[in-house]
Coordinates of C-alpha atoms in Angstrom, one line a residue:
M1 CA 129.4 46.2 146.4
I2 CA 128.3 49.9 146.7
K3 CA 131.5 50.9 144.8
A4 CA 130.7 48.4 142.0
K5 CA 127.1 49.4 141.9
D6 CA 127.9 53.1 141.5
F7 CA 130.5 52.3 138.8
Y8 CA 128.1 50.1 136.7
E9 CA 125.2 52.6 137.1
N10 CA 127.3 55.6 136.1
N11 CA 128.6 53.8 133.1
V12 CA 125.1 52.7 132.0
E13 CA 123.8 56.3 132.4
K14 CA 126.8 57.9 130.7
N15 CA 126.8 55.5 127.7
S16 CA 123.0 55.5 127.4
K17 CA 123.2 59.3 126.8
K18 CA 125.9 58.8 124.2
S19 CA 123.8 56.1 122.5
N20 CA 120.8 58.4 122.3
V21 CA 122.8 61.2 120.9
L22 CA 124.3 58.9 118.3
L23 CA 120.9 57.5 117.4
K24 CA 119.7 61.0 116.6
K25 CA 122.8 61.6 114.4
I26 CA 122.4 58.3 112.6
N27 CA 118.7 59.1 111.9
I28 CA 119.7 62.5 110.5
I29 CA 122.5 60.9 108.3
S30 CA 120.0 58.3 107.1
W31 CA 117.6 61.0 106.0
S32 CA 120.5 62.9 104.4
R33 CA 121.4 59.9 102.3
L34 CA 117.8 59.8 101.0
I35 CA 117.8 63.6 100.3
I36 CA 121.1 63.3 98.4
V37 CA 119.7 60.6 96.2
I38 CA 116.5 62.5 95.5
A39 CA 118.4 65.7 94.8
M40 CA 120.7 63.9 92.4
M41 CA 117.8 62.3 90.5
L42 CA 115.9 65.6 90.3
I43 CA 118.9 67.7 89.1
D44 CA 119.9 64.9 86.7
Y45 CA 116.4 64.9 85.3
L46 CA 116.4 68.7 84.8
L47 CA 119.8 68.5 83.1
Y48 CA 118.6 65.6 80.9
K49 CA 115.6 67.6 79.8
A50 CA 117.9 70.5 79.0
D51 CA 120.2 68.2 76.9
K52 CA 123.1 69.1 79.2
Y53 CA 124.6 65.6 79.3
T54 CA 128.1 66.6 80.3
S55 CA 126.8 68.5 83.2
L56 CA 124.5 65.5 84.0
I57 CA 127.6 63.2 84.3
F58 CA 129.5 65.6 86.5
N59 CA 126.5 66.3 88.6
S60 CA 126.0 62.5 89.1
L61 CA 129.6 62.0 90.0
F62 CA 129.5 64.9 92.5
F63 CA 126.4 63.5 94.3
I64 CA 127.7 60.0 94.2
S65 CA 130.9 61.1 95.8
I66 CA 128.9 62.9 98.5
F67 CA 126.7 59.9 99.0
I68 CA 129.7 57.6 99.4
G69 CA 131.3 60.0 102.0
V70 CA 128.1 60.2 103.9
A71 CA 127.6 56.4 103.8
L72 CA 131.1 55.9 105.2
Y73 CA 130.5 58.4 107.9
H74 CA 127.1 56.6 108.6
N75 CA 128.9 53.3 109.0
I76 CA 131.4 54.8 111.4
K77 CA 128.6 56.2 113.6
L78 CA 126.8 52.8 113.5
E79 CA 130.0 51.1 114.6
D80 CA 130.4 53.7 117.4
K81 CA 126.8 53.1 118.6
K82 CA 127.4 49.4 118.5
R83 CA 130.4 49.7 120.7
I84 CA 128.5 51.9 123.2
D85 CA 125.5 49.6 123.2
V86 CA 127.9 46.6 124.0
M87 CA 129.4 48.7 126.8
I88 CA 125.9 49.3 128.2
D89 CA 125.2 45.6 128.1
I90 CA 128.5 44.8 129.9
N91 CA 127.6 47.2 132.8
Q92 CA 124.0 46.0 132.9
K93 CA 125.3 42.5 133.4
G94 CA 127.4 43.8 136.2
L95 CA 124.3 45.2 137.9
K96 CA 122.6 41.8 137.4
R97 CA 125.4 40.1 139.2
L98 CA 124.9 42.4 142.1
S99 CA 121.1 42.1 142.2
G100 CA 120.9 38.4 141.6
E101 CA 119.3 38.7 138.2
F102 CA 122.2 36.8 136.7
R103 CA 120.0 33.7 137.2
K104 CA 118.1 34.8 134.1
S105 CA 121.2 34.3 131.9
E106 CA 120.8 31.6 129.4
D107 CA 124.5 30.6 129.5
N108 CA 124.6 28.7 132.8
G109 CA 127.1 26.0 131.8
N110 CA 124.5 23.3 132.2
E111 CA 126.3 21.0 129.7
Y112 CA 129.2 20.8 132.2
L113 CA 127.2 19.2 135.0
D114 CA 128.8 15.9 135.9
Y115 CA 127.2 13.8 138.5
N116 CA 130.2 11.6 138.7
H117 CA 132.5 14.5 139.6
P118 CA 133.5 14.7 143.3
F119 CA 131.6 18.0 144.0
I120 CA 130.3 19.7 140.8
S121 CA 126.7 18.6 141.1
D122 CA 126.4 19.4 144.8
L123 CA 128.1 22.8 145.0
N124 CA 126.2 24.8 142.3
I125 CA 129.3 25.1 140.2
F126 CA 127.4 24.8 136.9
G127 CA 123.7 24.9 135.9
Q128 CA 120.9 27.2 137.0
N129 CA 121.8 29.5 139.8
S130 CA 125.5 28.5 139.7
I131 CA 128.8 30.1 140.2
F132 CA 129.5 29.8 136.5
Q133 CA 126.3 31.6 135.6
W134 CA 127.1 34.2 138.1
I135 CA 130.6 35.2 137.1
N136 CA 131.0 34.1 133.4
S137 CA 131.9 37.0 131.1
T138 CA 134.3 35.1 128.8
V139 CA 134.4 36.2 125.1
S140 CA 136.3 33.2 123.6
I141 CA 135.5 29.5 123.5
G142 CA 138.9 28.7 124.9
G143 CA 138.4 31.2 127.7
R144 CA 135.1 29.7 128.6
E145 CA 136.6 26.2 128.7
K146 CA 139.5 27.4 130.8
L147 CA 137.0 28.9 133.3
V148 CA 135.2 25.5 133.4
D149 CA 138.5 23.8 134.1
L150 CA 139.4 26.2 136.9
L151 CA 136.0 25.9 138.6
S152 CA 136.2 22.1 138.3
L153 CA 139.7 22.2 140.0
K154 CA 141.1 20.1 137.3
E155 CA 144.6 21.4 137.8
N156 CA 146.8 20.3 140.6
L157 CA 146.6 22.8 143.5
N158 CA 149.7 24.5 144.7
K159 CA 149.9 27.0 147.6
N160 CA 152.3 29.4 145.9
E161 CA 150.3 29.4 142.7
I162 CA 147.0 30.0 144.6
L163 CA 148.6 33.0 146.4
E164 CA 150.0 34.4 143.1
K165 CA 146.5 34.0 141.6
Q166 CA 145.0 35.9 144.5
C167 CA 147.2 38.9 143.6
A168 CA 146.4 38.5 139.9
I169 CA 142.6 38.4 140.6
K170 CA 142.8 41.4 142.9
E171 CA 144.8 43.4 140.3
L172 CA 142.4 42.4 137.5
G173 CA 139.5 43.3 139.7
E174 CA 140.9 46.8 140.0
K175 CA 141.5 47.0 136.3
V176 CA 137.7 47.0 135.6
E177 CA 137.9 49.4 132.7
W178 CA 140.6 47.3 131.0
R179 CA 138.6 44.2 131.6
Q180 CA 135.5 45.8 130.1
K181 CA 137.5 46.9 127.0
F182 CA 138.7 43.3 126.7
I183 CA 135.1 42.1 126.8
L184 CA 134.1 44.8 124.3
E185 CA 136.7 43.9 121.8
G186 CA 135.9 40.2 122.2
S187 CA 132.2 40.8 121.7
L188 CA 132.4 43.0 118.6
K189 CA 134.0 40.7 116.0
K190 CA 132.4 37.3 116.9
S191 CA 131.9 35.2 113.8
S192 CA 131.0 31.6 114.8
D193 CA 131.7 29.2 117.6
R194 CA 134.3 27.4 115.5
K195 CA 137.1 26.1 117.6
L196 CA 140.7 27.0 116.6
E197 CA 142.3 23.5 117.0
E198 CA 142.6 23.4 113.2
L199 CA 144.6 26.7 113.3
I200 CA 146.9 25.3 115.9
E201 CA 147.4 22.1 113.8
W202 CA 148.0 24.3 110.7
G203 CA 150.7 26.2 112.7
K204 CA 152.4 22.9 113.5
K205 CA 152.7 21.9 109.8
K206 CA 156.1 22.3 108.2
G207 CA 157.0 23.4 104.7
S208 CA 156.4 26.4 102.4
M209 CA 154.8 26.8 99.0
N210 CA 156.5 25.2 96.0
F211 CA 158.7 27.8 94.3
I212 CA 157.5 26.5 90.9
T213 CA 154.0 27.5 91.8
I214 CA 155.1 31.1 92.4
I215 CA 157.0 31.2 89.0
I216 CA 153.9 29.8 87.2
S217 CA 151.7 32.4 88.9
C218 CA 154.0 35.2 87.9
I219 CA 154.0 34.1 84.3
F220 CA 150.2 34.0 84.1
I221 CA 150.0 37.4 85.8
F222 CA 152.3 38.8 83.1
I223 CA 150.1 37.1 80.4
N224 CA 147.0 38.6 82.0
F225 CA 148.1 42.2 81.9
S226 CA 149.7 41.9 78.5
S227 CA 146.4 40.5 77.1
I228 CA 144.5 43.3 78.7
F229 CA 146.8 45.9 77.2
L230 CA 146.6 44.3 73.8
A231 CA 142.8 44.1 74.0
V232 CA 142.6 47.8 74.9
V233 CA 144.6 48.8 71.9
N234 CA 142.5 46.5 69.7
I235 CA 145.3 44.1 68.8
L236 CA 143.5 41.2 70.5
P237 CA 139.7 40.6 70.5
V238 CA 137.8 40.7 73.8
S239 CA 136.8 37.1 73.3
F240 CA 140.5 36.1 73.6
L241 CA 140.7 38.0 76.9
L242 CA 137.8 35.9 78.2
L243 CA 139.6 32.7 77.1
V244 CA 142.7 33.8 79.0
F245 CA 140.7 34.4 82.2
M246 CA 139.0 31.0 81.9
I247 CA 142.4 29.4 81.6
D248 CA 143.6 31.5 84.6
F249 CA 140.7 30.1 86.7
I250 CA 141.6 26.5 85.8
V251 CA 145.3 27.1 86.6
I252 CA 144.5 28.7 90.0
K253 CA 142.3 25.7 90.9
F254 CA 145.1 23.4 90.0
L255 CA 147.8 25.4 91.8
T256 CA 145.8 25.7 95.0
K257 CA 144.3 22.2 95.1
D258 CA 146.6 21.2 97.9
I259 CA 145.8 24.3 100.0
N260 CA 142.1 24.5 99.5
T261 CA 141.6 23.2 103.0
D262 CA 143.7 25.9 104.4
I263 CA 141.9 28.6 102.3
E264 CA 138.6 27.3 103.6
L265 CA 139.9 27.3 107.2
F266 CA 141.0 30.9 107.0
N267 CA 137.8 32.0 105.4
N268 CA 135.9 30.5 108.4
I269 CA 138.1 31.9 111.2
K270 CA 139.4 35.2 109.9
N271 CA 137.0 37.1 112.0
N272 CA 138.1 35.1 115.0
I273 CA 141.7 35.9 114.2
K274 CA 140.9 39.6 114.0
E275 CA 139.1 39.4 117.4
Y276 CA 142.0 37.5 119.1
S277 CA 144.6 39.8 117.6
E278 CA 142.8 42.7 119.3
L279 CA 142.6 40.8 122.6
L280 CA 146.3 39.7 122.5
A281 CA 147.3 43.3 121.7
L282 CA 145.4 44.5 124.8
I283 CA 147.2 42.1 127.0
Q284 CA 150.6 42.9 125.6
D285 CA 150.1 46.7 125.8
E286 CA 148.9 46.6 129.5
E287 CA 151.3 46.8 132.4
F288 CA 150.8 44.3 135.2
N289 CA 152.3 44.2 138.7
S290 CA 151.4 40.7 139.9
N291 CA 153.9 37.9 139.2
Y292 CA 151.3 35.6 137.8
L293 CA 150.1 38.1 135.2
K294 CA 153.6 39.1 134.3
K295 CA 154.6 35.5 133.6
L296 CA 151.5 35.0 131.5
K297 CA 152.2 38.2 129.5
N298 CA 155.9 37.3 129.0
N299 CA 154.7 34.2 127.0
L300 CA 153.6 36.6 124.3
S301 CA 157.2 37.8 123.6
N302 CA 160.0 35.5 122.5
N303 CA 163.3 36.9 121.5
D304 CA 162.6 39.3 118.5
I305 CA 159.0 38.0 118.0
S306 CA 156.1 40.1 119.3
C307 CA 152.7 38.5 119.5
K308 CA 151.0 41.8 118.9
I309 CA 152.9 42.6 115.7
E310 CA 152.7 39.0 114.3
M311 CA 149.0 38.6 115.0
K312 CA 148.4 42.0 113.4
K313 CA 150.3 40.7 110.3
I314 CA 148.2 37.6 109.9
S315 CA 145.0 39.5 110.6
N316 CA 145.9 41.9 107.8
L317 CA 146.8 39.0 105.5
L318 CA 143.4 37.4 106.1
D319 CA 141.6 40.6 105.2
W320 CA 142.7 39.9 101.7
I321 CA 141.1 36.4 101.6
G322 CA 137.6 36.4 100.1
D323 CA 135.2 33.6 99.4
S324 CA 135.3 33.5 95.6
S325 CA 132.0 31.5 95.7
Y326 CA 130.1 34.6 96.9
N327 CA 132.5 37.5 96.3
A328 CA 132.6 38.6 92.6
F329 CA 135.3 41.3 93.3
Y330 CA 137.6 38.8 95.0
L331 CA 137.0 36.3 92.1
I332 CA 138.2 38.9 89.6
L333 CA 141.1 39.9 91.8
N334 CA 142.1 36.2 92.2
I335 CA 142.1 35.7 88.4
L336 CA 144.1 38.8 87.7
I337 CA 146.9 38.5 90.2
F338 CA 146.5 34.9 91.6
S339 CA 145.9 36.4 95.1
D340 CA 145.1 33.0 96.7
V341 CA 148.6 31.8 95.8
F342 CA 150.5 34.8 97.1
I343 CA 148.4 35.1 100.2
M344 CA 149.0 31.5 101.1
R345 CA 152.7 31.9 100.4
N346 CA 152.8 34.8 102.8
L347 CA 150.8 32.8 105.4
A348 CA 153.3 29.9 105.0
L349 CA 156.2 32.3 105.6
W350 CA 154.3 33.6 108.7
R351 CA 153.8 30.0 109.9
E352 CA 157.6 29.3 109.6
R353 CA 158.2 32.2 112.0
N354 CA 155.2 31.9 114.4
G355 CA 153.5 28.5 113.9
D356 CA 154.9 27.0 117.1
N357 CA 153.8 30.0 119.1
I358 CA 150.0 30.0 118.2
D359 CA 149.1 27.4 120.8
T360 CA 151.0 29.3 123.6
W361 CA 149.5 32.7 122.6
L362 CA 145.9 31.4 122.5
K363 CA 146.4 29.7 125.9
V364 CA 147.6 33.1 127.4
M365 CA 144.5 34.8 125.9
N366 CA 142.2 32.1 127.2
E367 CA 143.6 32.3 130.7
F368 CA 143.2 36.1 130.8
D369 CA 139.7 35.6 129.5
A370 CA 138.9 33.2 132.3
L371 CA 140.7 35.2 135.0
N372 CA 138.7 38.3 134.0
S373 CA 135.5 36.5 134.8
I374 CA 136.9 35.4 138.3
A375 CA 138.0 39.1 138.8
N376 CA 134.3 40.0 138.7
I377 CA 134.0 38.5 142.2
S378 CA 136.8 40.7 143.4
F379 CA 135.5 44.0 142.0
D380 CA 131.8 43.3 142.8
N381 CA 132.5 42.3 146.4
C382 CA 135.2 44.6 147.8
D383 CA 134.2 43.7 151.4
W384 CA 135.0 40.0 150.8
T385 CA 138.3 38.6 152.0
C386 CA 141.2 36.7 150.4
P387 CA 141.6 33.4 152.3
S388 CA 144.7 32.3 154.0
I389 CA 146.1 29.1 152.6
L390 CA 147.3 26.7 155.3
D391 CA 149.8 23.9 155.1
S392 CA 147.6 21.8 157.5
N393 CA 144.3 20.1 156.8
E394 CA 142.1 22.7 158.6
I395 CA 139.3 25.1 157.8
Y396 CA 138.0 27.9 159.9
G397 CA 136.5 31.4 159.4
N398 CA 134.3 34.1 160.7
E399 CA 131.1 35.4 159.2
I400 CA 131.1 32.9 156.4
G401 CA 128.2 33.3 153.9
H402 CA 127.1 31.5 150.7
P403 CA 128.7 33.4 147.7
L404 CA 125.5 33.1 145.6
L405 CA 123.1 34.5 148.2
G406 CA 124.6 38.0 148.2
D407 CA 123.2 40.4 150.9
I408 CA 120.6 37.9 152.1
A409 CA 123.2 35.3 153.1
V410 CA 123.1 34.5 156.8
K411 CA 126.7 34.4 157.9
N412 CA 128.2 31.9 160.4
T413 CA 131.5 31.3 162.2
F414 CA 132.9 27.8 161.9
S415 CA 136.1 26.0 163.0
L416 CA 137.5 22.6 162.3
K417 CA 141.1 22.6 163.3
D418 CA 143.8 21.2 165.5
Q419 CA 142.6 17.7 166.7
Q420 CA 139.1 18.2 165.4
K421 CA 138.4 16.2 162.2
V422 CA 134.7 15.8 161.8
A423 CA 131.8 18.2 162.5
L424 CA 128.4 16.7 163.1
I425 CA 125.7 19.1 162.0
T426 CA 122.3 18.5 163.5
G427 CA 119.1 20.5 163.2
S428 CA 115.5 20.2 162.1
N429 CA 114.2 20.2 158.6
M430 CA 114.8 23.4 156.6
S431 CA 117.0 24.8 159.3
G432 CA 120.0 25.4 157.0
K433 CA 122.2 22.3 157.3
S434 CA 122.5 21.6 153.6
T435 CA 123.0 25.3 152.7
F436 CA 125.8 25.5 155.2
L437 CA 127.6 22.5 153.7
R438 CA 127.3 24.2 150.3
T439 CA 128.5 27.5 151.8
L440 CA 131.8 25.9 153.0
G441 CA 132.3 23.9 149.8
S442 CA 131.7 26.8 147.4
N443 CA 133.9 29.1 149.4
L444 CA 136.6 26.4 149.3
V445 CA 136.3 26.3 145.5
L446 CA 136.7 30.1 145.3
S447 CA 139.7 29.9 147.6
Y448 CA 141.5 27.4 145.3
I449 CA 141.0 29.5 142.2
G450 CA 142.4 32.6 143.8
A451 CA 139.1 34.4 144.3
P452 CA 138.0 36.3 147.5
V453 CA 135.4 34.5 149.6
N454 CA 132.3 35.6 151.3
A455 CA 133.6 35.9 154.9
Q456 CA 135.2 38.3 157.3
N457 CA 138.2 36.0 157.4
F458 CA 138.7 32.5 156.1
S459 CA 141.6 30.0 156.4
C460 CA 141.9 26.6 154.7
G461 CA 144.3 23.9 153.8
I462 CA 144.6 22.5 150.3
M463 CA 142.3 19.5 150.1
S464 CA 140.4 17.4 147.6
I465 CA 136.7 18.2 147.9
Y466 CA 134.2 15.3 148.0
T467 CA 130.5 15.8 148.5
C468 CA 127.4 13.7 148.9
I469 CA 124.6 16.1 149.3
T470 CA 122.1 15.4 146.4
T471 CA 121.9 12.0 144.9
K472 CA 119.6 11.0 142.1
D473 CA 118.2 7.8 140.7
N474 CA 119.7 6.6 137.4
L475 CA 117.0 4.7 135.6
E476 CA 119.2 3.9 132.6
E477 CA 121.7 2.1 134.9
S478 CA 119.1 0.9 137.3
I479 CA 120.8 2.7 140.2
S480 CA 118.6 3.9 143.1
S481 CA 119.5 7.1 145.0
F482 CA 120.6 5.1 148.0
Y483 CA 123.0 3.0 145.9
A484 CA 124.2 6.2 144.2
E485 CA 125.0 7.5 147.6
I486 CA 126.9 4.3 148.5
L487 CA 129.0 4.7 145.3
R488 CA 129.9 8.3 146.1
I489 CA 130.9 7.4 149.6
K490 CA 133.0 4.5 148.2
T491 CA 134.8 7.0 145.9
L492 CA 135.4 9.2 149.0
I493 CA 136.9 6.3 151.0
E494 CA 139.1 5.2 148.1
A495 CA 140.5 8.8 147.8
C496 CA 141.3 8.7 151.6
K497 CA 143.0 5.3 151.2
R498 CA 145.1 6.7 148.3
G499 CA 146.5 9.3 150.6
E500 CA 144.6 12.3 149.3
K501 CA 144.0 15.1 151.7
V502 CA 140.2 14.9 151.6
F503 CA 137.6 17.4 152.7
F504 CA 134.2 15.8 152.7
L505 CA 130.6 17.2 152.9
L506 CA 128.0 14.5 153.6
D507 CA 124.4 15.4 154.0
E508 CA 122.1 13.1 155.9
I509 CA 124.0 10.0 155.0
F510 CA 122.3 6.6 154.5
K511 CA 118.9 8.2 154.5
G512 CA 117.6 5.5 152.2
T513 CA 117.8 2.8 154.9
N514 CA 116.3 2.0 158.3
S515 CA 117.4 4.0 161.4
K516 CA 119.4 1.2 162.9
D517 CA 121.5 0.5 159.8
R518 CA 121.8 4.3 159.2
H519 CA 123.2 4.8 162.7
T520 CA 125.6 1.9 162.5
G521 CA 126.8 2.7 159.0
A522 CA 127.3 6.4 160.0
I523 CA 129.5 5.4 162.9
V524 CA 131.6 3.0 160.8
L525 CA 132.0 5.6 158.0
I526 CA 133.0 8.4 160.4
N527 CA 135.6 6.3 162.1
Q528 CA 137.0 5.2 158.7
L529 CA 137.2 8.7 157.5
I530 CA 139.1 9.8 160.6
K531 CA 141.3 6.7 160.4
Y532 CA 142.4 7.5 156.9
G533 CA 143.0 11.2 157.5
G534 CA 139.9 12.8 156.1
I535 CA 138.3 15.9 157.6
G536 CA 134.8 17.3 157.0
L537 CA 131.2 17.8 157.9
V538 CA 128.3 15.3 158.3
S539 CA 124.8 16.5 158.7
T540 CA 122.3 14.2 160.3
H541 CA 118.9 13.8 162.0
D542 CA 120.4 11.0 164.1
L543 CA 120.9 12.8 167.4
E544 CA 122.4 9.7 168.9
L545 CA 125.5 10.2 166.7
C546 CA 126.2 13.3 168.7
D547 CA 127.3 11.1 171.6
L548 CA 130.5 10.4 169.5
E549 CA 131.8 13.8 170.6
N550 CA 132.1 12.5 174.2
Q551 CA 134.0 9.4 172.9
D552 CA 136.4 11.0 170.5
K553 CA 137.9 14.5 170.7
K554 CA 138.2 14.5 166.9
I555 CA 134.5 14.9 166.6
I556 CA 132.6 18.1 167.4
N557 CA 128.9 19.0 167.3
Y558 CA 127.2 21.9 165.7
N559 CA 123.5 22.6 165.2
F560 CA 120.9 24.8 163.7
R561 CA 117.6 25.6 165.5
E562 CA 114.1 26.9 164.8
F563 CA 111.6 28.9 166.9
Y564 CA 107.9 29.4 166.8
K565 CA 105.9 32.6 166.7
N566 CA 102.1 32.9 166.3
N567 CA 102.0 29.2 165.6
K568 CA 104.4 29.6 162.7
I569 CA 107.9 28.1 162.4
H570 CA 110.8 30.5 161.9
F571 CA 114.6 29.9 161.3
D572 CA 117.5 32.2 162.1
Y573 CA 120.0 29.9 160.2
K574 CA 122.6 30.6 162.8
L575 CA 125.1 27.9 163.5
R576 CA 125.7 27.0 167.2
K577 CA 128.0 24.6 169.0
G578 CA 126.5 21.5 170.5
K579 CA 123.8 19.1 169.3
S580 CA 120.3 20.1 168.3
E581 CA 117.6 20.0 171.0
T582 CA 114.6 20.6 168.7
Q583 CA 112.7 18.7 165.9
N584 CA 110.0 20.1 163.7
A585 CA 108.7 17.3 161.5
I586 CA 105.5 16.7 163.5
H587 CA 104.8 20.5 163.8
L588 CA 105.3 20.9 160.1
M589 CA 102.8 18.1 159.4
K590 CA 100.3 19.8 161.6
L591 CA 100.8 23.1 159.9
A592 CA 100.2 21.4 156.6
G593 CA 96.8 20.2 157.9
I594 CA 97.7 16.5 158.4
E595 CA 95.8 15.1 161.4
L596 CA 97.9 13.0 163.7
I597 CA 96.2 10.3 165.7

């Protein structure tokens, strides 16, 4: 973390100095532009008063040329400052990840919260103070959605692929400058949040532009320039020229009526194409060592087709497309040389060559975008460890901490292996039971996406995660929190019966019923989970459940404790073997001022 902190701080400091220097230059250039205009107007006025009109024209042209040059230089410096300011923001976000200020980020993925998902709502995957909010630095919509899919564990988990992803994440973590350049390029040219499914669909279309359309366009272009020449030499009146242009406009509308949708599509996404062209070029130009990244990159080259070259071609083509509704220059250009027709013809030829590759190329870019976010974990936490992926349904590790708590996380050692299948976690209120369940669950999720985990060492099998930690009433469906808990447990049991390798995290199960039913139900549930091959943790206040350890070697007890100092309750949040020997409910009531008779 110290290494990452130094890197981010040095970059913020270095780029802030550059930004300040550029700001001074930009201000000087801005004043220079004003001085040039004033000087031109003053000298032109003096020349006008002296009746030196030829000198006035040359003087105006001279100053206008200088003004244009200075304006272009001004735009270059503005663009340079914009890039530097984006880089400052990227590194400041890195510092916020380290300090915990990432919680202030507006993009927390709250829309992806799914209370029907086996674990999303319980493990802080999305929403406020979530893993998504912590690591997300994606610059494309597809990359963001890919990150969501990875964190939701939607893909089938495979040991070899997880191990390959670990190497990929580690490599990308070390390529922090390349990742920041990726984020920079993806942040500069953003246009809209328009998805690119329409581009993919366009790529799948077949057919090219009608050859007759090209012939007709060429004929009218010849007529245009012939008419202009004849009008210049006074053979044709200017009014005839206007008539020719009006006819051109009608002909263009007729010839492009079948491709108007495509023209509109490219008008809307040409900035996205330029952005994605830059990102794909970055990927293709970079050398990768890990097999997973190499395989991803290889999808960008197919025989004699290079994604970088082809995306540059379509990006350059789209630079010529202008919205004739708002761009007078493009309207004139379109009328003179039928630019819409020829641009769309070239795009059709490009589609014949590359249309089937668009989807693949974008998927590669999206996955790199998502993996770059996960690589933030690797770079920011160099003292974390890559977990060992086991073939057996086991989980154990030393000094395991919650990934979102950073330096304040209290770390614990835990083991559930060999014949042990269920860990009963007891302890008083606020002692750390629920947090520990979330600690194991969130580190499991990180393990499965190839990220390092907050532990000294960590080993786990590949299992389906099911949780029941926080249940809510659903007034629309008339479901109480207790019944919602029953439904989640039902889903868990069904998964076990289907033969899934299940890892469960159950917090104070059946808390919505009386103590006798809760005790009986818990025993039945635990026995069923063991019977059908599930392993996991159950936290409970029911100390009698701990007697199960003596009856079944597959059950083991752990506990959290509290202690009192100066009549105040304190917790060390340390996990210990055995059942809890303390309770604090009555003491907490007394501390709150509630008189107990």
